[in-house]
Amino acid sequence: AQSVSQHNHHVILSEAASLELGCNYSYGGTVNLFWYVQYPGQHLQLLLKYFSGDPLVKGIKGFEAEFIKSKFSFNLRKPSVQWSDTAEYFCAVNYYNAGNNRKLIWGLGTSLGVNP
Amino acid sequence: DAGVIQSPRHEVTEMGQEVTLRCKPISGHDYLFWYRQTMMRGLELLIYFNNNVPIDDSGMPEDRFSAKMPNASFSTLKIQPSEPRDSAVYFCASRHQGFPGNTIYFGEGSWLTVV
């Protein structure tokens, strides 16, 4: 079965520190890639997505992610985090399976805490 | 535009009772998803519909869970009988097939506690 791995389950940073959250997936074919964010007590919201083209994708709130096909990775980055970035971050991968059905699989999430 | 609307937002119920969660997808979206989120298992896809037809229900944990989508603007997820291990946040989400249709929009979730 295909899988999405988020290596860091819990990350704690101080404000202004740089952030990189890892995401690796196992599917070797064409994929679409997403990062979603869930702020405390809120629902999931799209942070950024990659479909094709420039592998460096810029999202909302200063986040960006780089698709490296050779490494099956889509890591999320932010140069300088803020306290308001405290949230759960989910990586998701969309692909078509052997039956030509669209599949979306999720990582287990990374909990980010930012100390003021 | 209104987003995905779920109800109830919070429900506390006793073990053995029937629970019904409701969802109204974004108008025009032809895919609807039910997810469950727990601390232990993260975000799990339970079932999804395309044009009101269930496509993949392999994530439904057991027969106590059932989902229906009688029309394009309404879906229910029912648990009967409920058990304490069903306590979780249940998210409904919808998506449009067309480009950039791969973006999924989530509702605010239904926070279920079974005591």
PDB file of N, CA, C and O in Angstrom, chain B residues 72-114:
ATOM      1  N   ALA B  72     -27.203  15.551  -3.918  1.00  0.00           N
ATOM      2  CA  ALA B  72     -25.904  16.222  -4.094  1.00  0.00           C
ATOM      3  C   ALA B  72     -25.589  17.213  -2.990  1.00  0.00           C
ATOM      4  O   ALA B  72     -24.458  17.692  -2.890  1.00  0.00           O
ATOM      5  N   SER B  73     -26.578  17.537  -2.167  1.00  0.00           N
ATOM      6  CA  SER B  73     -26.341  18.585  -1.173  1.00  0.00           C
ATOM      7  C   SER B  73     -26.431  18.079   0.259  1.00  0.00           C
ATOM      8  O   SER B  73     -26.456  18.884   1.197  1.00  0.00           O
ATOM      9  N   PHE B  74     -26.429  16.772   0.449  1.00  0.00           N
ATOM     10  CA  PHE B  74     -26.601  16.282   1.813  1.00  0.00           C
ATOM     11  C   PHE B  74     -26.031  14.880   1.979  1.00  0.00           C
ATOM     12  O   PHE B  74     -26.236  14.017   1.119  1.00  0.00           O
ATOM     13  N   SER B  75     -25.347  14.678   3.100  1.00  0.00           N
ATOM     14  CA  SER B  75     -24.840  13.344   3.420  1.00  0.00           C
ATOM     15  C   SER B  75     -24.919  13.139   4.926  1.00  0.00           C
ATOM     16  O   SER B  75     -24.860  14.105   5.701  1.00  0.00           O
ATOM     17  N   THR B  76     -25.064  11.890   5.327  1.00  0.00           N
ATOM     18  CA  THR B  76     -25.067  11.545   6.738  1.00  0.00           C
ATOM     19  C   THR B  76     -24.077  10.425   7.011  1.00  0.00           C
ATOM     20  O   THR B  76     -23.838   9.565   6.158  1.00  0.00           O
ATOM     21  N   LEU B  77     -23.519  10.486   8.204  1.00  0.00           N
ATOM     22  CA  LEU B  77     -22.693   9.397   8.724  1.00  0.00           C
ATOM     23  C   LEU B  77     -23.349   8.957  10.024  1.00  0.00           C
ATOM     24  O   LEU B  77     -23.538   9.772  10.929  1.00  0.00           O
ATOM     25  N   LYS B  78     -23.694   7.672  10.082  1.00  0.00           N
ATOM     26  CA  LYS B  78     -24.436   7.183  11.230  1.00  0.00           C
ATOM     27  C   LYS B  78     -23.624   6.106  11.953  1.00  0.00           C
ATOM     28  O   LYS B  78     -22.974   5.258  11.314  1.00  0.00           O
ATOM     29  N   ILE B  79     -23.663   6.164  13.267  1.00  0.00           N
ATOM     30  CA  ILE B  79     -23.012   5.151  14.090  1.00  0.00           C
ATOM     31  C   ILE B  79     -24.091   4.558  14.993  1.00  0.00           C
ATOM     32  O   ILE B  79     -24.727   5.274  15.763  1.00  0.00           O
ATOM     33  N   GLN B  80     -24.289   3.260  14.863  1.00  0.00           N
ATOM     34  CA  GLN B  80     -25.322   2.601  15.646  1.00  0.00           C
ATOM     35  C   GLN B  80     -24.935   1.149  15.898  1.00  0.00           C
ATOM     36  O   GLN B  80     -24.837   0.386  14.929  1.00  0.00           O
ATOM     37  N   PRO B  81     -24.737   0.761  17.154  1.00  0.00           N
ATOM     38  CA  PRO B  81     -24.699   1.586  18.357  1.00  0.00           C
ATOM     39  C   PRO B  81     -23.322   2.217  18.546  1.00  0.00           C
ATOM     40  O   PRO B  81     -22.313   1.660  18.110  1.00  0.00           O
ATOM     41  N   SER B  82     -23.280   3.341  19.189  1.00  0.00           N
ATOM     42  CA  SER B  82     -22.003   4.020  19.401  1.00  0.00           C
ATOM     43  C   SER B  82     -21.260   3.389  20.584  1.00  0.00           C
ATOM     44  O   SER B  82     -21.864   2.818  21.497  1.00  0.00           O
ATOM     45  N   GLU B  83     -19.926   3.508  20.524  1.00  0.00           N
ATOM     46  CA  GLU B  83     -19.055   3.000  21.574  1.00  0.00           C
ATOM     47  C   GLU B  83     -18.052   4.086  21.950  1.00  0.00           C
ATOM     48  O   GLU B  83     -17.767   4.969  21.128  1.00  0.00           O
ATOM     49  N   PRO B  84     -17.496   4.012  23.152  1.00  0.00           N
ATOM     50  CA  PRO B  84     -16.527   5.044  23.573  1.00  0.00           C
ATOM     51  C   PRO B  84     -15.358   5.192  22.611  1.00  0.00           C
ATOM     52  O   PRO B  84     -14.859   6.308  22.419  1.00  0.00           O
ATOM     53  N   ARG B  85     -14.933   4.113  21.970  1.00  0.00           N
ATOM     54  CA  ARG B  85     -13.790   4.219  21.049  1.00  0.00           C
ATOM     55  C   ARG B  85     -14.138   4.956  19.758  1.00  0.00           C
ATOM     56  O   ARG B  85     -13.238   5.216  18.943  1.00  0.00           O
ATOM     57  N   ASP B  86     -15.399   5.287  19.579  1.00  0.00           N
ATOM     58  CA  ASP B  86     -15.794   6.091  18.419  1.00  0.00           C
ATOM     59  C   ASP B  86     -15.570   7.586  18.666  1.00  0.00           C
ATOM     60  O   ASP B  86     -15.753   8.396  17.745  1.00  0.00           O
ATOM     61  N   SER B  87     -15.219   7.938  19.879  1.00  0.00           N
ATOM     62  CA  SER B  87     -14.987   9.346  20.195  1.00  0.00           C
ATOM     63  C   SER B  87     -13.869   9.890  19.328  1.00  0.00           C
ATOM     64  O   SER B  87     -12.756   9.339  19.306  1.00  0.00           O
ATOM     65  N   ALA B  88     -14.163  10.941  18.601  1.00  0.00           N
ATOM     66  CA  ALA B  88     -13.213  11.492  17.630  1.00  0.00           C
ATOM     67  C   ALA B  88     -13.820  12.762  17.052  1.00  0.00           C
ATOM     68  O   ALA B  88     -14.953  13.126  17.361  1.00  0.00           O
ATOM     69  N   VAL B  89     -13.043  13.401  16.202  1.00  0.00           N
ATOM     70  CA  VAL B  89     -13.588  14.484  15.392  1.00  0.00           C
ATOM     71  C   VAL B  89     -13.858  13.920  14.003  1.00  0.00           C
ATOM     72  O   VAL B  89     -12.975  13.319  13.390  1.00  0.00           O
ATOM     73  N   TYR B  90     -15.062  14.118  13.528  1.00  0.00           N
ATOM     74  CA  TYR B  90     -15.453  13.612  12.215  1.00  0.00           C
ATOM     75  C   TYR B  90     -15.550  14.802  11.253  1.00  0.00           C
ATOM     76  O   TYR B  90     -16.301  15.742  11.487  1.00  0.00           O
ATOM     77  N   PHE B  91     -14.767  14.735  10.201  1.00  0.00           N
ATOM     78  CA  PHE B  91     -14.750  15.811   9.212  1.00  0.00           C
ATOM     79  C   PHE B  91     -15.442  15.362   7.937  1.00  0.00           C
ATOM     80  O   PHE B  91     -15.223  14.254   7.452  1.00  0.00           O
ATOM     81  N   CYS B  92     -16.223  16.255   7.402  1.00  0.00           N
ATOM     82  CA  CYS B  92     -16.762  16.089   6.068  1.00  0.00           C
ATOM     83  C   CYS B  92     -15.988  17.038   5.154  1.00  0.00           C
ATOM     84  O   CYS B  92     -15.596  18.137   5.567  1.00  0.00           O
ATOM     85  N   ALA B  93     -15.745  16.618   3.939  1.00  0.00           N
ATOM     86  CA  ALA B  93     -15.008  17.452   2.990  1.00  0.00           C
ATOM     87  C   ALA B  93     -15.601  17.255   1.603  1.00  0.00           C
ATOM     88  O   ALA B  93     -16.207  16.217   1.321  1.00  0.00           O
ATOM     89  N   SER B  94     -15.413  18.247   0.753  1.00  0.00           N
ATOM     90  CA  SER B  94     -15.904  18.106  -0.611  1.00  0.00           C
ATOM     91  C   SER B  94     -14.903  18.665  -1.605  1.00  0.00           C
ATOM     92  O   SER B  94     -14.024  19.453  -1.248  1.00  0.00           O
ATOM     93  N   ARG B  95     -15.057  18.263  -2.841  1.00  0.00           N
ATOM     94  CA  ARG B  95     -14.136  18.665  -3.903  1.00  0.00           C
ATOM     95  C   ARG B  95     -14.851  18.614  -5.227  1.00  0.00           C
ATOM     96  O   ARG B  95     -15.746  17.795  -5.445  1.00  0.00           O
ATOM     97  N   HIS B  96     -14.429  19.515  -6.121  1.00  0.00           N
ATOM     98  CA  HIS B  96     -14.955  19.494  -7.484  1.00  0.00           C
ATOM     99  C   HIS B  96     -13.984  18.751  -8.371  1.00  0.00           C
ATOM    100  O   HIS B  96     -12.770  18.866  -8.211  1.00  0.00           O
ATOM    101  N   GLN B  97     -14.531  18.001  -9.319  1.00  0.00           N
ATOM    102  CA  GLN B  97     -13.686  17.183 -10.187  1.00  0.00           C
ATOM    103  C   GLN B  97     -12.761  18.016 -11.061  1.00  0.00           C
ATOM    104  O   GLN B  97     -11.630  17.666 -11.296  1.00  0.00           O
ATOM    105  N   GLY B  98     -13.284  19.128 -11.565  1.00  0.00           N
ATOM    106  CA  GLY B  98     -12.531  19.891 -12.539  1.00  0.00           C
ATOM    107  C   GLY B  98     -11.345  20.613 -11.948  1.00  0.00           C
ATOM    108  O   GLY B  98     -11.247  20.826 -10.760  1.00  0.00           O
ATOM    109  N   PHE B  99     -10.402  21.051 -12.785  1.00  0.00           N
ATOM    110  CA  PHE B  99      -9.225  21.794 -12.349  1.00  0.00           C
ATOM    111  C   PHE B  99      -9.647  23.126 -11.756  1.00  0.00           C
ATOM    112  O   PHE B  99     -10.507  23.783 -12.304  1.00  0.00           O
ATOM    113  N   PRO B 100      -9.047  23.643 -10.677  1.00  0.00           N
ATOM    114  CA  PRO B 100      -8.105  22.935  -9.810  1.00  0.00           C
ATOM    115  C   PRO B 100      -8.801  22.064  -8.790  1.00  0.00           C
ATOM    116  O   PRO B 100      -8.619  22.225  -7.600  1.00  0.00           O
ATOM    117  N   GLY B 101      -9.543  21.125  -9.286  1.00  0.00           N
ATOM    118  CA  GLY B 101     -10.453  20.385  -8.434  1.00  0.00           C
ATOM    119  C   GLY B 101      -9.827  19.506  -7.395  1.00  0.00           C
ATOM    120  O   GLY B 101     -10.517  18.968  -6.553  1.00  0.00           O
ATOM    121  N   ASN B 102      -8.515  19.355  -7.442  1.00  0.00           N
ATOM    122  CA  ASN B 102      -7.931  18.459  -6.459  1.00  0.00           C
ATOM    123  C   ASN B 102      -7.903  19.033  -5.052  1.00  0.00           C
ATOM    124  O   ASN B 102      -7.569  18.353  -4.117  1.00  0.00           O
ATOM    125  N   THR B 103      -8.217  20.287  -4.890  1.00  0.00           N
ATOM    126  CA  THR B 103      -8.236  20.881  -3.564  1.00  0.00           C
ATOM    127  C   THR B 103      -9.464  20.406  -2.814  1.00  0.00           C
ATOM    128  O   THR B 103     -10.576  20.490  -3.314  1.00  0.00           O
ATOM    129  N   ILE B 104      -9.271  19.900  -1.646  1.00  0.00           N
ATOM    130  CA  ILE B 104     -10.377  19.452  -0.805  1.00  0.00           C
ATOM    131  C   ILE B 104     -10.680  20.533   0.222  1.00  0.00           C
ATOM    132  O   ILE B 104      -9.768  21.090   0.825  1.00  0.00           O
ATOM    133  N   TYR B 105     -11.934  20.794   0.399  1.00  0.00           N
ATOM    134  CA  TYR B 105     -12.378  21.799   1.371  1.00  0.00           C
ATOM    135  C   TYR B 105     -13.069  21.069   2.525  1.00  0.00           C
ATOM    136  O   TYR B 105     -13.977  20.272   2.311  1.00  0.00           O
ATOM    137  N   PHE B 106     -12.627  21.390   3.723  1.00  0.00           N
ATOM    138  CA  PHE B 106     -13.126  20.694   4.893  1.00  0.00           C
ATOM    139  C   PHE B 106     -14.171  21.513   5.641  1.00  0.00           C
ATOM    140  O   PHE B 106     -14.104  22.741   5.681  1.00  0.00           O
ATOM    141  N   GLY B 107     -15.090  20.787   6.263  1.00  0.00           N
ATOM    142  CA  GLY B 107     -15.982  21.417   7.221  1.00  0.00           C
ATOM    143  C   GLY B 107     -15.268  21.593   8.546  1.00  0.00           C
ATOM    144  O   GLY B 107     -14.109  21.205   8.712  1.00  0.00           O
ATOM    145  N   GLU B 108     -15.953  22.204   9.500  1.00  0.00           N
ATOM    146  CA  GLU B 108     -15.332  22.505  10.785  1.00  0.00           C
ATOM    147  C   GLU B 108     -15.303  21.307  11.720  1.00  0.00           C
ATOM    148  O   GLU B 108     -14.737  21.378  12.792  1.00  0.00           O
ATOM    149  N   GLY B 109     -15.907  20.220  11.318  1.00  0.00           N
ATOM    150  CA  GLY B 109     -15.827  19.002  12.104  1.00  0.00           C
ATOM    151  C   GLY B 109     -16.956  18.854  13.099  1.00  0.00           C
ATOM    152  O   GLY B 109     -17.545  19.833  13.557  1.00  0.00           O
ATOM    153  N   SER B 110     -17.260  17.607  13.385  1.00  0.00           N
ATOM    154  CA  SER B 110     -18.214  17.268  14.444  1.00  0.00           C
ATOM    155  C   SER B 110     -17.438  16.541  15.538  1.00  0.00           C
ATOM    156  O   SER B 110     -16.857  15.488  15.302  1.00  0.00           O
ATOM    157  N   TRP B 111     -17.416  17.159  16.735  1.00  0.00           N
ATOM    158  CA  TRP B 111     -16.635  16.611  17.832  1.00  0.00           C
ATOM    159  C   TRP B 111     -17.530  15.666  18.624  1.00  0.00           C
ATOM    160  O   TRP B 111     -18.432  16.108  19.336  1.00  0.00           O
ATOM    161  N   LEU B 112     -17.268  14.371  18.499  1.00  0.00           N
ATOM    162  CA  LEU B 112     -18.123  13.359  19.128  1.00  0.00           C
ATOM    163  C   LEU B 112     -17.443  12.774  20.348  1.00  0.00           C
ATOM    164  O   LEU B 112     -16.291  12.334  20.279  1.00  0.00           O
ATOM    165  N   THR B 113     -18.176  12.744  21.440  1.00  0.00           N
ATOM    166  CA  THR B 113     -17.713  12.082  22.653  1.00  0.00           C
ATOM    167  C   THR B 113     -18.762  11.054  23.046  1.00  0.00           C
ATOM    168  O   THR B 113     -19.935  11.392  23.248  1.00  0.00           O
ATOM    169  N   VAL B 114     -18.332   9.815  23.166  1.00  0.00           N
ATOM    170  CA  VAL B 114     -19.230   8.733  23.597  1.00  0.00           C
ATOM    171  C   VAL B 114     -18.787   8.282  24.986  1.00  0.00           C
ATOM    172  O   VAL B 114     -17.644   7.873  25.176  1.00  0.00           O
TER     173      VAL B 114
END
